[in-house]
Short mmCIF file of C-alpha atoms in Angstrom, two decimals:
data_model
loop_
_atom_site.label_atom_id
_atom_site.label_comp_id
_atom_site.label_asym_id
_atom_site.label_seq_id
_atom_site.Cartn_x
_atom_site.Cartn_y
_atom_site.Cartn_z
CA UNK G 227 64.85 46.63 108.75
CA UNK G 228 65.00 46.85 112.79
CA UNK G 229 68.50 47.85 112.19
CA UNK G 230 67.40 50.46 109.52
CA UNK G 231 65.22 51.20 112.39
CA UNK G 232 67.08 51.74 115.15
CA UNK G 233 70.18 53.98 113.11
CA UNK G 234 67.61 56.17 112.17
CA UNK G 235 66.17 56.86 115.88
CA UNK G 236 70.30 57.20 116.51
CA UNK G 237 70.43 59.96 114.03
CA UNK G 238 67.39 62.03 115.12
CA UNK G 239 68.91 61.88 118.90
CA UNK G 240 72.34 62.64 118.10
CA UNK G 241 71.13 65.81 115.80
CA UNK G 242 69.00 66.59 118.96
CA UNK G 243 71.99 66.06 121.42
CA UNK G 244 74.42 68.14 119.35
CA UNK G 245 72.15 71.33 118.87
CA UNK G 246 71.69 70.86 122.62
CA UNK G 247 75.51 70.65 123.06
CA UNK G 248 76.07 74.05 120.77
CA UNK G 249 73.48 75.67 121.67
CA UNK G 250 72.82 74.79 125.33
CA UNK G 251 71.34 78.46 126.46
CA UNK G 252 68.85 77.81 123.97
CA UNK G 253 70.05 81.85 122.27
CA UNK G 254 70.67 81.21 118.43
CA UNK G 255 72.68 84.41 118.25
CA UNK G 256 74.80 84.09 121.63
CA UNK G 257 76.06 80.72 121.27
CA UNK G 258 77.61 79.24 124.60
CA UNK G 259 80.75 79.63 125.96
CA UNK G 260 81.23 76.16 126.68
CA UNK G 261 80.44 74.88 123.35
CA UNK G 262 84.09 74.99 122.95
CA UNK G 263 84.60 72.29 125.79
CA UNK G 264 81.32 69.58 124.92
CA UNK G 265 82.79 66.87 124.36
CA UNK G 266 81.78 64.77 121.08
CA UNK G 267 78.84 62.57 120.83
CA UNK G 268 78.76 59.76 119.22
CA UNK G 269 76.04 59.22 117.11
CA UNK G 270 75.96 55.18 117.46
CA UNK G 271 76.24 55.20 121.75
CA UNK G 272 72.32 55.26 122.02
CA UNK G 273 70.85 52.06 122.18
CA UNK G 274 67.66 50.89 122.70
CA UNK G 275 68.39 51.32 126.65
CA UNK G 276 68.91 54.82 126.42
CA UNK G 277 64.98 55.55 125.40
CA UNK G 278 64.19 55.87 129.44
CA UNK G 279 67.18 58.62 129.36
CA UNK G 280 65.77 60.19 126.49
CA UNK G 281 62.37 60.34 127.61
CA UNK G 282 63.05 61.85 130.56
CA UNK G 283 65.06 64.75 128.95
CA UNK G 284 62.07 65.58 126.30
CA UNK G 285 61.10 68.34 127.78
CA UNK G 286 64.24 69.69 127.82
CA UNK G 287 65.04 69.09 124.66
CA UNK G 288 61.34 70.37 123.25
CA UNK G 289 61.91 73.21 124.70
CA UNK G 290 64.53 73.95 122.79
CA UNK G 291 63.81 71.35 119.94
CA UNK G 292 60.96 73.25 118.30
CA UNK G 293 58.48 72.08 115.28
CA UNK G 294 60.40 74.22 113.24
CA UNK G 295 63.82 72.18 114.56
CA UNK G 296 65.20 72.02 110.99
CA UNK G 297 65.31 75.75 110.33
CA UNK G 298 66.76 76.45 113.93
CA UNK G 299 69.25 73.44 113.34
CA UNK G 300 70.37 74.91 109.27
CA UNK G 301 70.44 78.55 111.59
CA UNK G 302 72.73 76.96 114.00
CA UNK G 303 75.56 75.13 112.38
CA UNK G 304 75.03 78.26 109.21
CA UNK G 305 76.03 80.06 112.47
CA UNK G 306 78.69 77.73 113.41
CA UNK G 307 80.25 77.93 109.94
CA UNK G 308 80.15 81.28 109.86
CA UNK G 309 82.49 81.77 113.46
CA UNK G 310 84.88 79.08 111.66
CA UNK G 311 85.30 80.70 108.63
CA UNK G 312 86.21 84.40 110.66
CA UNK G 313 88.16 82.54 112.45
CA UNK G 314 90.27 81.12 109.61
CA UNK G 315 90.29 84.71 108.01
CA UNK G 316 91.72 86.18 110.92
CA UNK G 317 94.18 82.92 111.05
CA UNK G 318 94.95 84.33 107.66
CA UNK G 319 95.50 87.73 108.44
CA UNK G 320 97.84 86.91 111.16
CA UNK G 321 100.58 84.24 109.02
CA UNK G 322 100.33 87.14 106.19
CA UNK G 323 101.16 89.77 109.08
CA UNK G 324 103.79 87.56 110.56
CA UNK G 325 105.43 86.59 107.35
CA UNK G 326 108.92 88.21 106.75
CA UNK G 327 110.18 90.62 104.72
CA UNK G 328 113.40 91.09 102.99
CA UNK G 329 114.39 93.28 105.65
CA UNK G 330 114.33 90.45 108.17
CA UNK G 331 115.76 88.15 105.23
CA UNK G 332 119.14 90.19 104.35
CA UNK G 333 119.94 93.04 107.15
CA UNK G 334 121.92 91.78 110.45
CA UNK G 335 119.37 92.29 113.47
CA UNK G 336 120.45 95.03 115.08
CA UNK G 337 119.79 96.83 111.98
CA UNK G 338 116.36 95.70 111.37
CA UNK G 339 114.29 97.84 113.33
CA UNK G 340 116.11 101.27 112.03
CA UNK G 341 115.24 99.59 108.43
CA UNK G 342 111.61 98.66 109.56
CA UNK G 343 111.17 102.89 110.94
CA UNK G 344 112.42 104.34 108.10
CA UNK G 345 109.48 101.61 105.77
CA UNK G 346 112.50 100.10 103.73
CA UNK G 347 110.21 96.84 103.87
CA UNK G 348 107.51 98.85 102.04
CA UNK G 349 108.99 100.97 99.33
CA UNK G 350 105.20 102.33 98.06
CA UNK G 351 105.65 105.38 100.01
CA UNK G 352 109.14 106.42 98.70
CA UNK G 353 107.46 105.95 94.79
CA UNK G 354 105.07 108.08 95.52
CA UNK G 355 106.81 111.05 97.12
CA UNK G 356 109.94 110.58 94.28
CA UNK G 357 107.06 110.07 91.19
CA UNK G 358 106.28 114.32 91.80
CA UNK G 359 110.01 115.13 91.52
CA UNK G 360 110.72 113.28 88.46
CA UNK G 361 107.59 114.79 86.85
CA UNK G 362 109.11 118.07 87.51
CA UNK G 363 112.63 117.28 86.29
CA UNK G 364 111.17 115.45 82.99
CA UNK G 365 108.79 118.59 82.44
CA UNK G 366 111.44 121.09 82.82
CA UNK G 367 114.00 118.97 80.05
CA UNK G 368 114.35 120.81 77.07
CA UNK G 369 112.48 119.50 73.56
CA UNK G 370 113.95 116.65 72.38
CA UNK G 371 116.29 115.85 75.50
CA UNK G 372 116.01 113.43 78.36
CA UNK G 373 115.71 114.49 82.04
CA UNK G 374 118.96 114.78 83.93
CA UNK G 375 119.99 111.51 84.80
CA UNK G 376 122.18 112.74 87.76
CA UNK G 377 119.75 114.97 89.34
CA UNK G 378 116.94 112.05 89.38
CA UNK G 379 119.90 110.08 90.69
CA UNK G 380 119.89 112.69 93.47
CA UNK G 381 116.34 113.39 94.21
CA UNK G 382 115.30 109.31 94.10
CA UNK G 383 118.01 109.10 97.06
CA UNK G 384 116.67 112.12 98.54
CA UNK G 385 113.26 110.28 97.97
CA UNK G 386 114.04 107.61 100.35
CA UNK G 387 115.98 109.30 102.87
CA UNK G 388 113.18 112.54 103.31
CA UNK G 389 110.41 109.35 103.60
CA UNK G 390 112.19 107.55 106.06
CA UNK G 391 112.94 110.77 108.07
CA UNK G 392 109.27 111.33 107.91
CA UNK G 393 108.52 108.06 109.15
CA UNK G 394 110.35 108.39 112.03
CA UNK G 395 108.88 111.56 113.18
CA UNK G 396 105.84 109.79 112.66
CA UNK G 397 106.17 107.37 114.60
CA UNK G 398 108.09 109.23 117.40
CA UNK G 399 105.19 111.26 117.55
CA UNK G 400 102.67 108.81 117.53
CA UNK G 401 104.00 106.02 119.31
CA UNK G 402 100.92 106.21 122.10
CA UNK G 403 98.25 106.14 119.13
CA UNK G 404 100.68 103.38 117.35
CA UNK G 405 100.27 101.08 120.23
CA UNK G 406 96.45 101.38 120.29
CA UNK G 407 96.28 100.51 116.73
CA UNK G 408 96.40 97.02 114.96
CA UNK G 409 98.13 97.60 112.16
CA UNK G 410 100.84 99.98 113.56
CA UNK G 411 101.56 98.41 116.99
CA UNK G 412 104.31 96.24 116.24
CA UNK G 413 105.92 99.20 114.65
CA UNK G 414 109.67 99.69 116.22
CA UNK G 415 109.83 102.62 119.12
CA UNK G 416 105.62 101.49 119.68
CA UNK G 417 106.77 98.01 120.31
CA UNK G 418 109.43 99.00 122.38
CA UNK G 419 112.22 97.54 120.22
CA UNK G 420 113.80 101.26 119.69
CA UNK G 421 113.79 103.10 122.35
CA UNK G 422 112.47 107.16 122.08
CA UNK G 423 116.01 107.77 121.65
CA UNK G 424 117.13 106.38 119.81
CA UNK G 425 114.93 107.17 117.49
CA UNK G 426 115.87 110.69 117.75
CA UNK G 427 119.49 109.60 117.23
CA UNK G 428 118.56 107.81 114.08
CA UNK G 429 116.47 110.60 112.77
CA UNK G 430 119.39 113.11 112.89
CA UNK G 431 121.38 110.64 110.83
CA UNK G 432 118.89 110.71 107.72
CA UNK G 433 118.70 114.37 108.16
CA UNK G 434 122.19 114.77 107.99
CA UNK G 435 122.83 111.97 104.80
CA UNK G 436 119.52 114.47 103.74
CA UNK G 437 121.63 117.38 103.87
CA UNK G 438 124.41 115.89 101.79
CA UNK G 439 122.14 115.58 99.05
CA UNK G 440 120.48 119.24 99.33
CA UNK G 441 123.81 121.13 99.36
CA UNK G 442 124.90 119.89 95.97
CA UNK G 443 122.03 121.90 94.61
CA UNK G 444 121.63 125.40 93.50
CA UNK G 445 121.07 127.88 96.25
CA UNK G 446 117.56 128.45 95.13
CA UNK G 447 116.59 125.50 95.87
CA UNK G 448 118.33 124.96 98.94
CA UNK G 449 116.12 127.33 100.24
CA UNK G 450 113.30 126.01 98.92
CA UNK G 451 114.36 122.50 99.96
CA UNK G 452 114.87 123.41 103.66
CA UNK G 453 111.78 125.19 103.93
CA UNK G 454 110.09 121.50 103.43
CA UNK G 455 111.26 120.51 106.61
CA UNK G 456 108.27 122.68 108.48
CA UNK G 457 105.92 120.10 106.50
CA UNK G 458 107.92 117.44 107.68
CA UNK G 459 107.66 117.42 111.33
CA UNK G 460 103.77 119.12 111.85
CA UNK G 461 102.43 116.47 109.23
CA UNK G 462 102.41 114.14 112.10
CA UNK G 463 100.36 116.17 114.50
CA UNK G 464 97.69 117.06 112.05
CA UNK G 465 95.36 114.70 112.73
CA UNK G 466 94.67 114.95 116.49
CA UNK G 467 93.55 119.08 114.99
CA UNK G 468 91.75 118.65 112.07
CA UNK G 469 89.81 115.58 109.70
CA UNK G 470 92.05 116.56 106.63
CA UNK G 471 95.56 115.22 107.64
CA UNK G 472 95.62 113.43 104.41
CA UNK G 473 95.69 117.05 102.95
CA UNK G 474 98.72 118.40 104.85
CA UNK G 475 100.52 115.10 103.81
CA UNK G 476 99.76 116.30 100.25
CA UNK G 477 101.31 119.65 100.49
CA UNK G 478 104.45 117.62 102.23
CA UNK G 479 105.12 114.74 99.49
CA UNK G 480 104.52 116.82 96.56
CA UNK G 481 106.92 119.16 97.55
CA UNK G 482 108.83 117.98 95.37
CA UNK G 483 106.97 118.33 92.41
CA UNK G 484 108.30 122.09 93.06
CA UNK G 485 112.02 121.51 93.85
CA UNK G 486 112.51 119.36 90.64
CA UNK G 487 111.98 122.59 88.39
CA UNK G 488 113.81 124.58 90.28
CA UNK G 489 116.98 122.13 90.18
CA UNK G 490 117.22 122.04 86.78
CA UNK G 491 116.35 125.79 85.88
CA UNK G 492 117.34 127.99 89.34
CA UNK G 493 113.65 129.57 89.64
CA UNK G 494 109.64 128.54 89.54
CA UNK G 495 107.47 128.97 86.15
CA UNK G 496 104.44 128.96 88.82
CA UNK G 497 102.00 128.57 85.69
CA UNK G 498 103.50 125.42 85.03
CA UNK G 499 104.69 124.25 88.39
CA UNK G 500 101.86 125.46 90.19
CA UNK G 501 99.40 123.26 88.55
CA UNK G 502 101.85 120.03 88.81
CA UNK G 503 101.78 121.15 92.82
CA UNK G 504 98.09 120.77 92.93
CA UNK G 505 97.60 117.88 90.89
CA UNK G 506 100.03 115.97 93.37
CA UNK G 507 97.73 117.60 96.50
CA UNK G 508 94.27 115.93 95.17
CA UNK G 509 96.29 112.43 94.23
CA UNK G 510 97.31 112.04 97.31
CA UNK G 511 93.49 113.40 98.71
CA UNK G 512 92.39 110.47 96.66
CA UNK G 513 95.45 107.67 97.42
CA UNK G 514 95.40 108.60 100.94
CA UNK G 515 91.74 108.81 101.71
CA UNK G 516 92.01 105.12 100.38
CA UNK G 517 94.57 104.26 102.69
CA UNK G 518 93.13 105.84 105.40
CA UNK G 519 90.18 103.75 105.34
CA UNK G 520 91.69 100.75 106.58
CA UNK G 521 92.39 102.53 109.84
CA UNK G 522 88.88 103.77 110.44
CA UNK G 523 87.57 101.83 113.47
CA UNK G 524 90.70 102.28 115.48
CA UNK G 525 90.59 105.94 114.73
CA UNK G 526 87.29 106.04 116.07
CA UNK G 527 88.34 104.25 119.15
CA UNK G 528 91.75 106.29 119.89
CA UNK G 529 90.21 109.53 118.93
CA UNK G 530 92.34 110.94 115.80
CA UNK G 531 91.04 112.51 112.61
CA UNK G 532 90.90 111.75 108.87
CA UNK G 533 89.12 112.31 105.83
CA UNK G 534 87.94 109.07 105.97
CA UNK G 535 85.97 109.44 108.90
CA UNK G 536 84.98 113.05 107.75
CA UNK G 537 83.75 111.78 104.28
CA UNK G 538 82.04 108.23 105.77
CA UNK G 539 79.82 106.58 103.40
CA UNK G 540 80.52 109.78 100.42
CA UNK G 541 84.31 108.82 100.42
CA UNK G 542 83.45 107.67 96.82
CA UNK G 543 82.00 111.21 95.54
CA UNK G 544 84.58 113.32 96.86
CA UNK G 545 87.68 111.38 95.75
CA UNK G 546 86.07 111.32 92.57
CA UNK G 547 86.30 115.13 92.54
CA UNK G 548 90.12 115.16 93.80
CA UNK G 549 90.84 112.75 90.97
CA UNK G 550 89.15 115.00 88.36
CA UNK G 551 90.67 117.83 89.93
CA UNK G 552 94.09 116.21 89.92
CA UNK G 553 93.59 114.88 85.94
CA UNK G 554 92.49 119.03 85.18
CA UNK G 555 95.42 120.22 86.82
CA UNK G 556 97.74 117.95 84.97
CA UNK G 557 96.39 118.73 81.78
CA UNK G 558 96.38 122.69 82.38
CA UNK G 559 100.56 121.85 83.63
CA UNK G 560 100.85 120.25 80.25
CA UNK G 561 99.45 122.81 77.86
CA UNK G 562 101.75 125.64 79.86
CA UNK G 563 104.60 123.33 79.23
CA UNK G 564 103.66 122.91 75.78
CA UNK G 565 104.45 119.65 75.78
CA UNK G 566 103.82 116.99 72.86
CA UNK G 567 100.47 115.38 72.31
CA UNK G 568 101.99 111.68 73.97
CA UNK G 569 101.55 113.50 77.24
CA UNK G 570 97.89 113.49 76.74
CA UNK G 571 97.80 109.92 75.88
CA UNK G 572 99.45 108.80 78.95
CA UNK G 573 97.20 110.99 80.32
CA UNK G 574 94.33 109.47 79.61
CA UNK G 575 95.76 105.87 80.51
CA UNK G 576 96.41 107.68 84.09
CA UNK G 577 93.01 108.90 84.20
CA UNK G 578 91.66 105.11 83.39
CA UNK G 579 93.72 103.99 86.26
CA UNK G 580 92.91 106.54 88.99
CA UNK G 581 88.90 105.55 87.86
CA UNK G 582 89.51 102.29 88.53
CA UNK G 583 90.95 102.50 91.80
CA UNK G 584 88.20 104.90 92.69
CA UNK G 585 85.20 102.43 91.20
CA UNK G 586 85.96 99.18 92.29
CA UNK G 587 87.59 100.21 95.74
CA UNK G 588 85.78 98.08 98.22
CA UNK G 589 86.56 100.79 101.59
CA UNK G 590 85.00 98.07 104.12
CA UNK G 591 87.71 95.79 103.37
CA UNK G 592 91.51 96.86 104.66
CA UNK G 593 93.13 94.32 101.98
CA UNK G 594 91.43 95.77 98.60
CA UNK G 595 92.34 99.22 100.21
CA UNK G 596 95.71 98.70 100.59
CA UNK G 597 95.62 97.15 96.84
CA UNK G 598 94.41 100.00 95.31
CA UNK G 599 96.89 102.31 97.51
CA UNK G 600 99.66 100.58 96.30
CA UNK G 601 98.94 100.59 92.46
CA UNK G 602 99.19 104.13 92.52
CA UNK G 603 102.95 103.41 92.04
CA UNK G 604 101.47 102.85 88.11
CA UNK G 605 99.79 106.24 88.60
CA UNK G 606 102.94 107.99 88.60
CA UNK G 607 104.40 105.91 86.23
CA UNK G 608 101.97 106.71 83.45
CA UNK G 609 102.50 110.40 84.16
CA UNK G 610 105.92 109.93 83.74
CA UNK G 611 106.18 108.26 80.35
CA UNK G 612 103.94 111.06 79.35
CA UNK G 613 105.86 113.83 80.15
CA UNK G 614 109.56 111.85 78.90
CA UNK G 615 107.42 110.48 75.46
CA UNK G 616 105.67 114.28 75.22
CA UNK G 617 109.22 115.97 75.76
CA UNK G 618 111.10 113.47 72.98
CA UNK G 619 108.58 113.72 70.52
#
């Protein structure tokens, strides 16, 4: 019993001692800094010899030690757990961020950081500026005949080189933001592991393997083709001007959505191409917007622009109206097409998709955001098998 006794006087000092030791400024919210450095208490070293210690401390302790004690002591370590566990989730972020890709896998390392510019570790944003140009291609097939094999061949290469060319004017032009910004610091020429230069030196390269592909198509759309290239490099500098960047990049990725027709038949049908065009403009108002949001405090901080900041807490609303926009314009592209009713089924699988990014996007966190920005790779995909099932059948 005395030893019952004297455990449970143990326990009620130690509790006191440790909520002393975490919280020694006696401020539940600002713990102190040297909470880190206490060094651990034993709960058993206080014997009976230590009550003259303990006495003479009480009014220390009661001062902090309160008759409510238990619900400052359950506020305190809920506290406690709460700095652990962000503390683990940034632990988290940081092994996922330092993980490596393929890129770092497979390519010798002086080739790395040209591959890691031109986004070959993340192939979402060549999908969605090829998914417009096979639309195009697929929708301007005759009845009952596949898409030209060759000339998606062509334009899927084109695809990756025209992204990669844009992601190195991108990040030539940005590399002051870049370093300012956590997710885009380590990026190559902000890092410092390509020089400025050479940069410039690799970007001529893509535009010249770019050309190669553009001058094995008609002269119409050579033109047409070329004229992209304005797009290209002001995309960049949009959003230090205006809060609709993600706009601008619209008008630049779907470009294709344009050349594709134009390929395959030497001129526009505007009435059906024009419509494709804008439904490509509001998916990307509505992918991008998404995206952007996971960029939104350091924006704030460095000073650029984007919908995301201009929409704020109606980001929801108004990509809901770019996506119905975009599903109207795709359907109004179909009907001048006159293309078979599987379009419209696929169309309605899209629509499901684009909803459920839109719904169940959670914009405070950067991980679901980036989720739901990738899966628009499906997006396209559905559009596609649309337009091939609606052309076969």
């Amino acid at each position: 019993m005395a030893l019952y006794r004297r455990l449970s006087r143990n326990r009620h000092v130690f509790r006191r001692h440790s909520i002393a030791a975490l919280y020694s400024s006696g401020d539940l919210t600002n713990p102190s800094p040297t909470v880190l450095h206490s060094p651990l208490i034993n709960p058993f070293q206080f014997s009976s010899s230590d009550d003259h210690n303990h006495t003479l401390n009480s009014t220390k302790l009661l001062t902090f030690y309160s008759p409510h004690s238990s619900r400052i002591e359950l506020s305190g370590f809920r506290q406690v757990l709460h700095f652990s566990t962000l503390a683990n989730s940034e632990e988290k972020k940081k092994n996922e961020q330092q993980k490596p890709s393929w890129v770092d896998t497979y390519f010798p390392q002086k080739i790395r950081p040209y591959a890691h510019l031109a986004r070959l570790d993340k192939p979402i944003g060549t999908w969605l500026l090829a998914w417009p140009c096979m639309w195009s291609i697929a929708l301007a097939a005759p009845p009952g005949s596949l898409p030209d094999v060759k000339m998606m061949t062509l334009f899927g290469c084109g695809a990756l080189l025209l992204r990669g060319a844009g992601c190195t004017v991108n990040d030539l032009l940005d590399r002051d933001i870049d370093t300012k910004v956590e997710r885009t610091r380590s990026r190559p020429v902000a890092s410092g592991v390509l020089t400025p230069f050479q940069g410039l030196t690799f970007l001529g390269f893509q535009l010249l393997l770019g050309l190669g592909i553009l001058l094995q198509l008609n002269n119409y759309s050579r033109i047409l083709g070329a004229s992209s290239l304005l797009l290209v490099f002001s995309y960049p500098l949009m959003k230090r001007f205006t809060f609709w960047p993600q706009a601008f990049l619209g008008l630049t990725f779907n470009w294709g959505a344009l050349l594709g027709w134009a390929a395959i038949k030497g001129s526009i049908d505007l009435a059906v191409v024009l419509p494709l065009y804008a439904s490509g403009v509001f998916w990307t108002l509505v992918y991008d917007t998404i995206y952007a949001h996971q960029d939104k405090e350091d924006d704030l901080k460095v000073g650029v622009k984007s919908t995301a900041l201009r929409f704020g807490d109606s980001t929801k609303e108004w990509i809901s109206g770019f996506g119905l926009a975009c599903i109207s314009s795709l359907a109004l592209s179909g009907i001048n097409a006159d293309i078979g009713w599987p379009y419209y089924a696929f169309l309605t699988a899209a629509s499901g998709q684009l909803a459920w990014q839109i719904w169940t996007v959670d914009l405070s966190s950067r991980a679901d955001c980036n989720r739901k920005f990738v899966s628009n790779k499906w997006f396209g995909a559905f559009i596609f098998g649309g337009i091939l099932f609606g052309r076969l059948l």
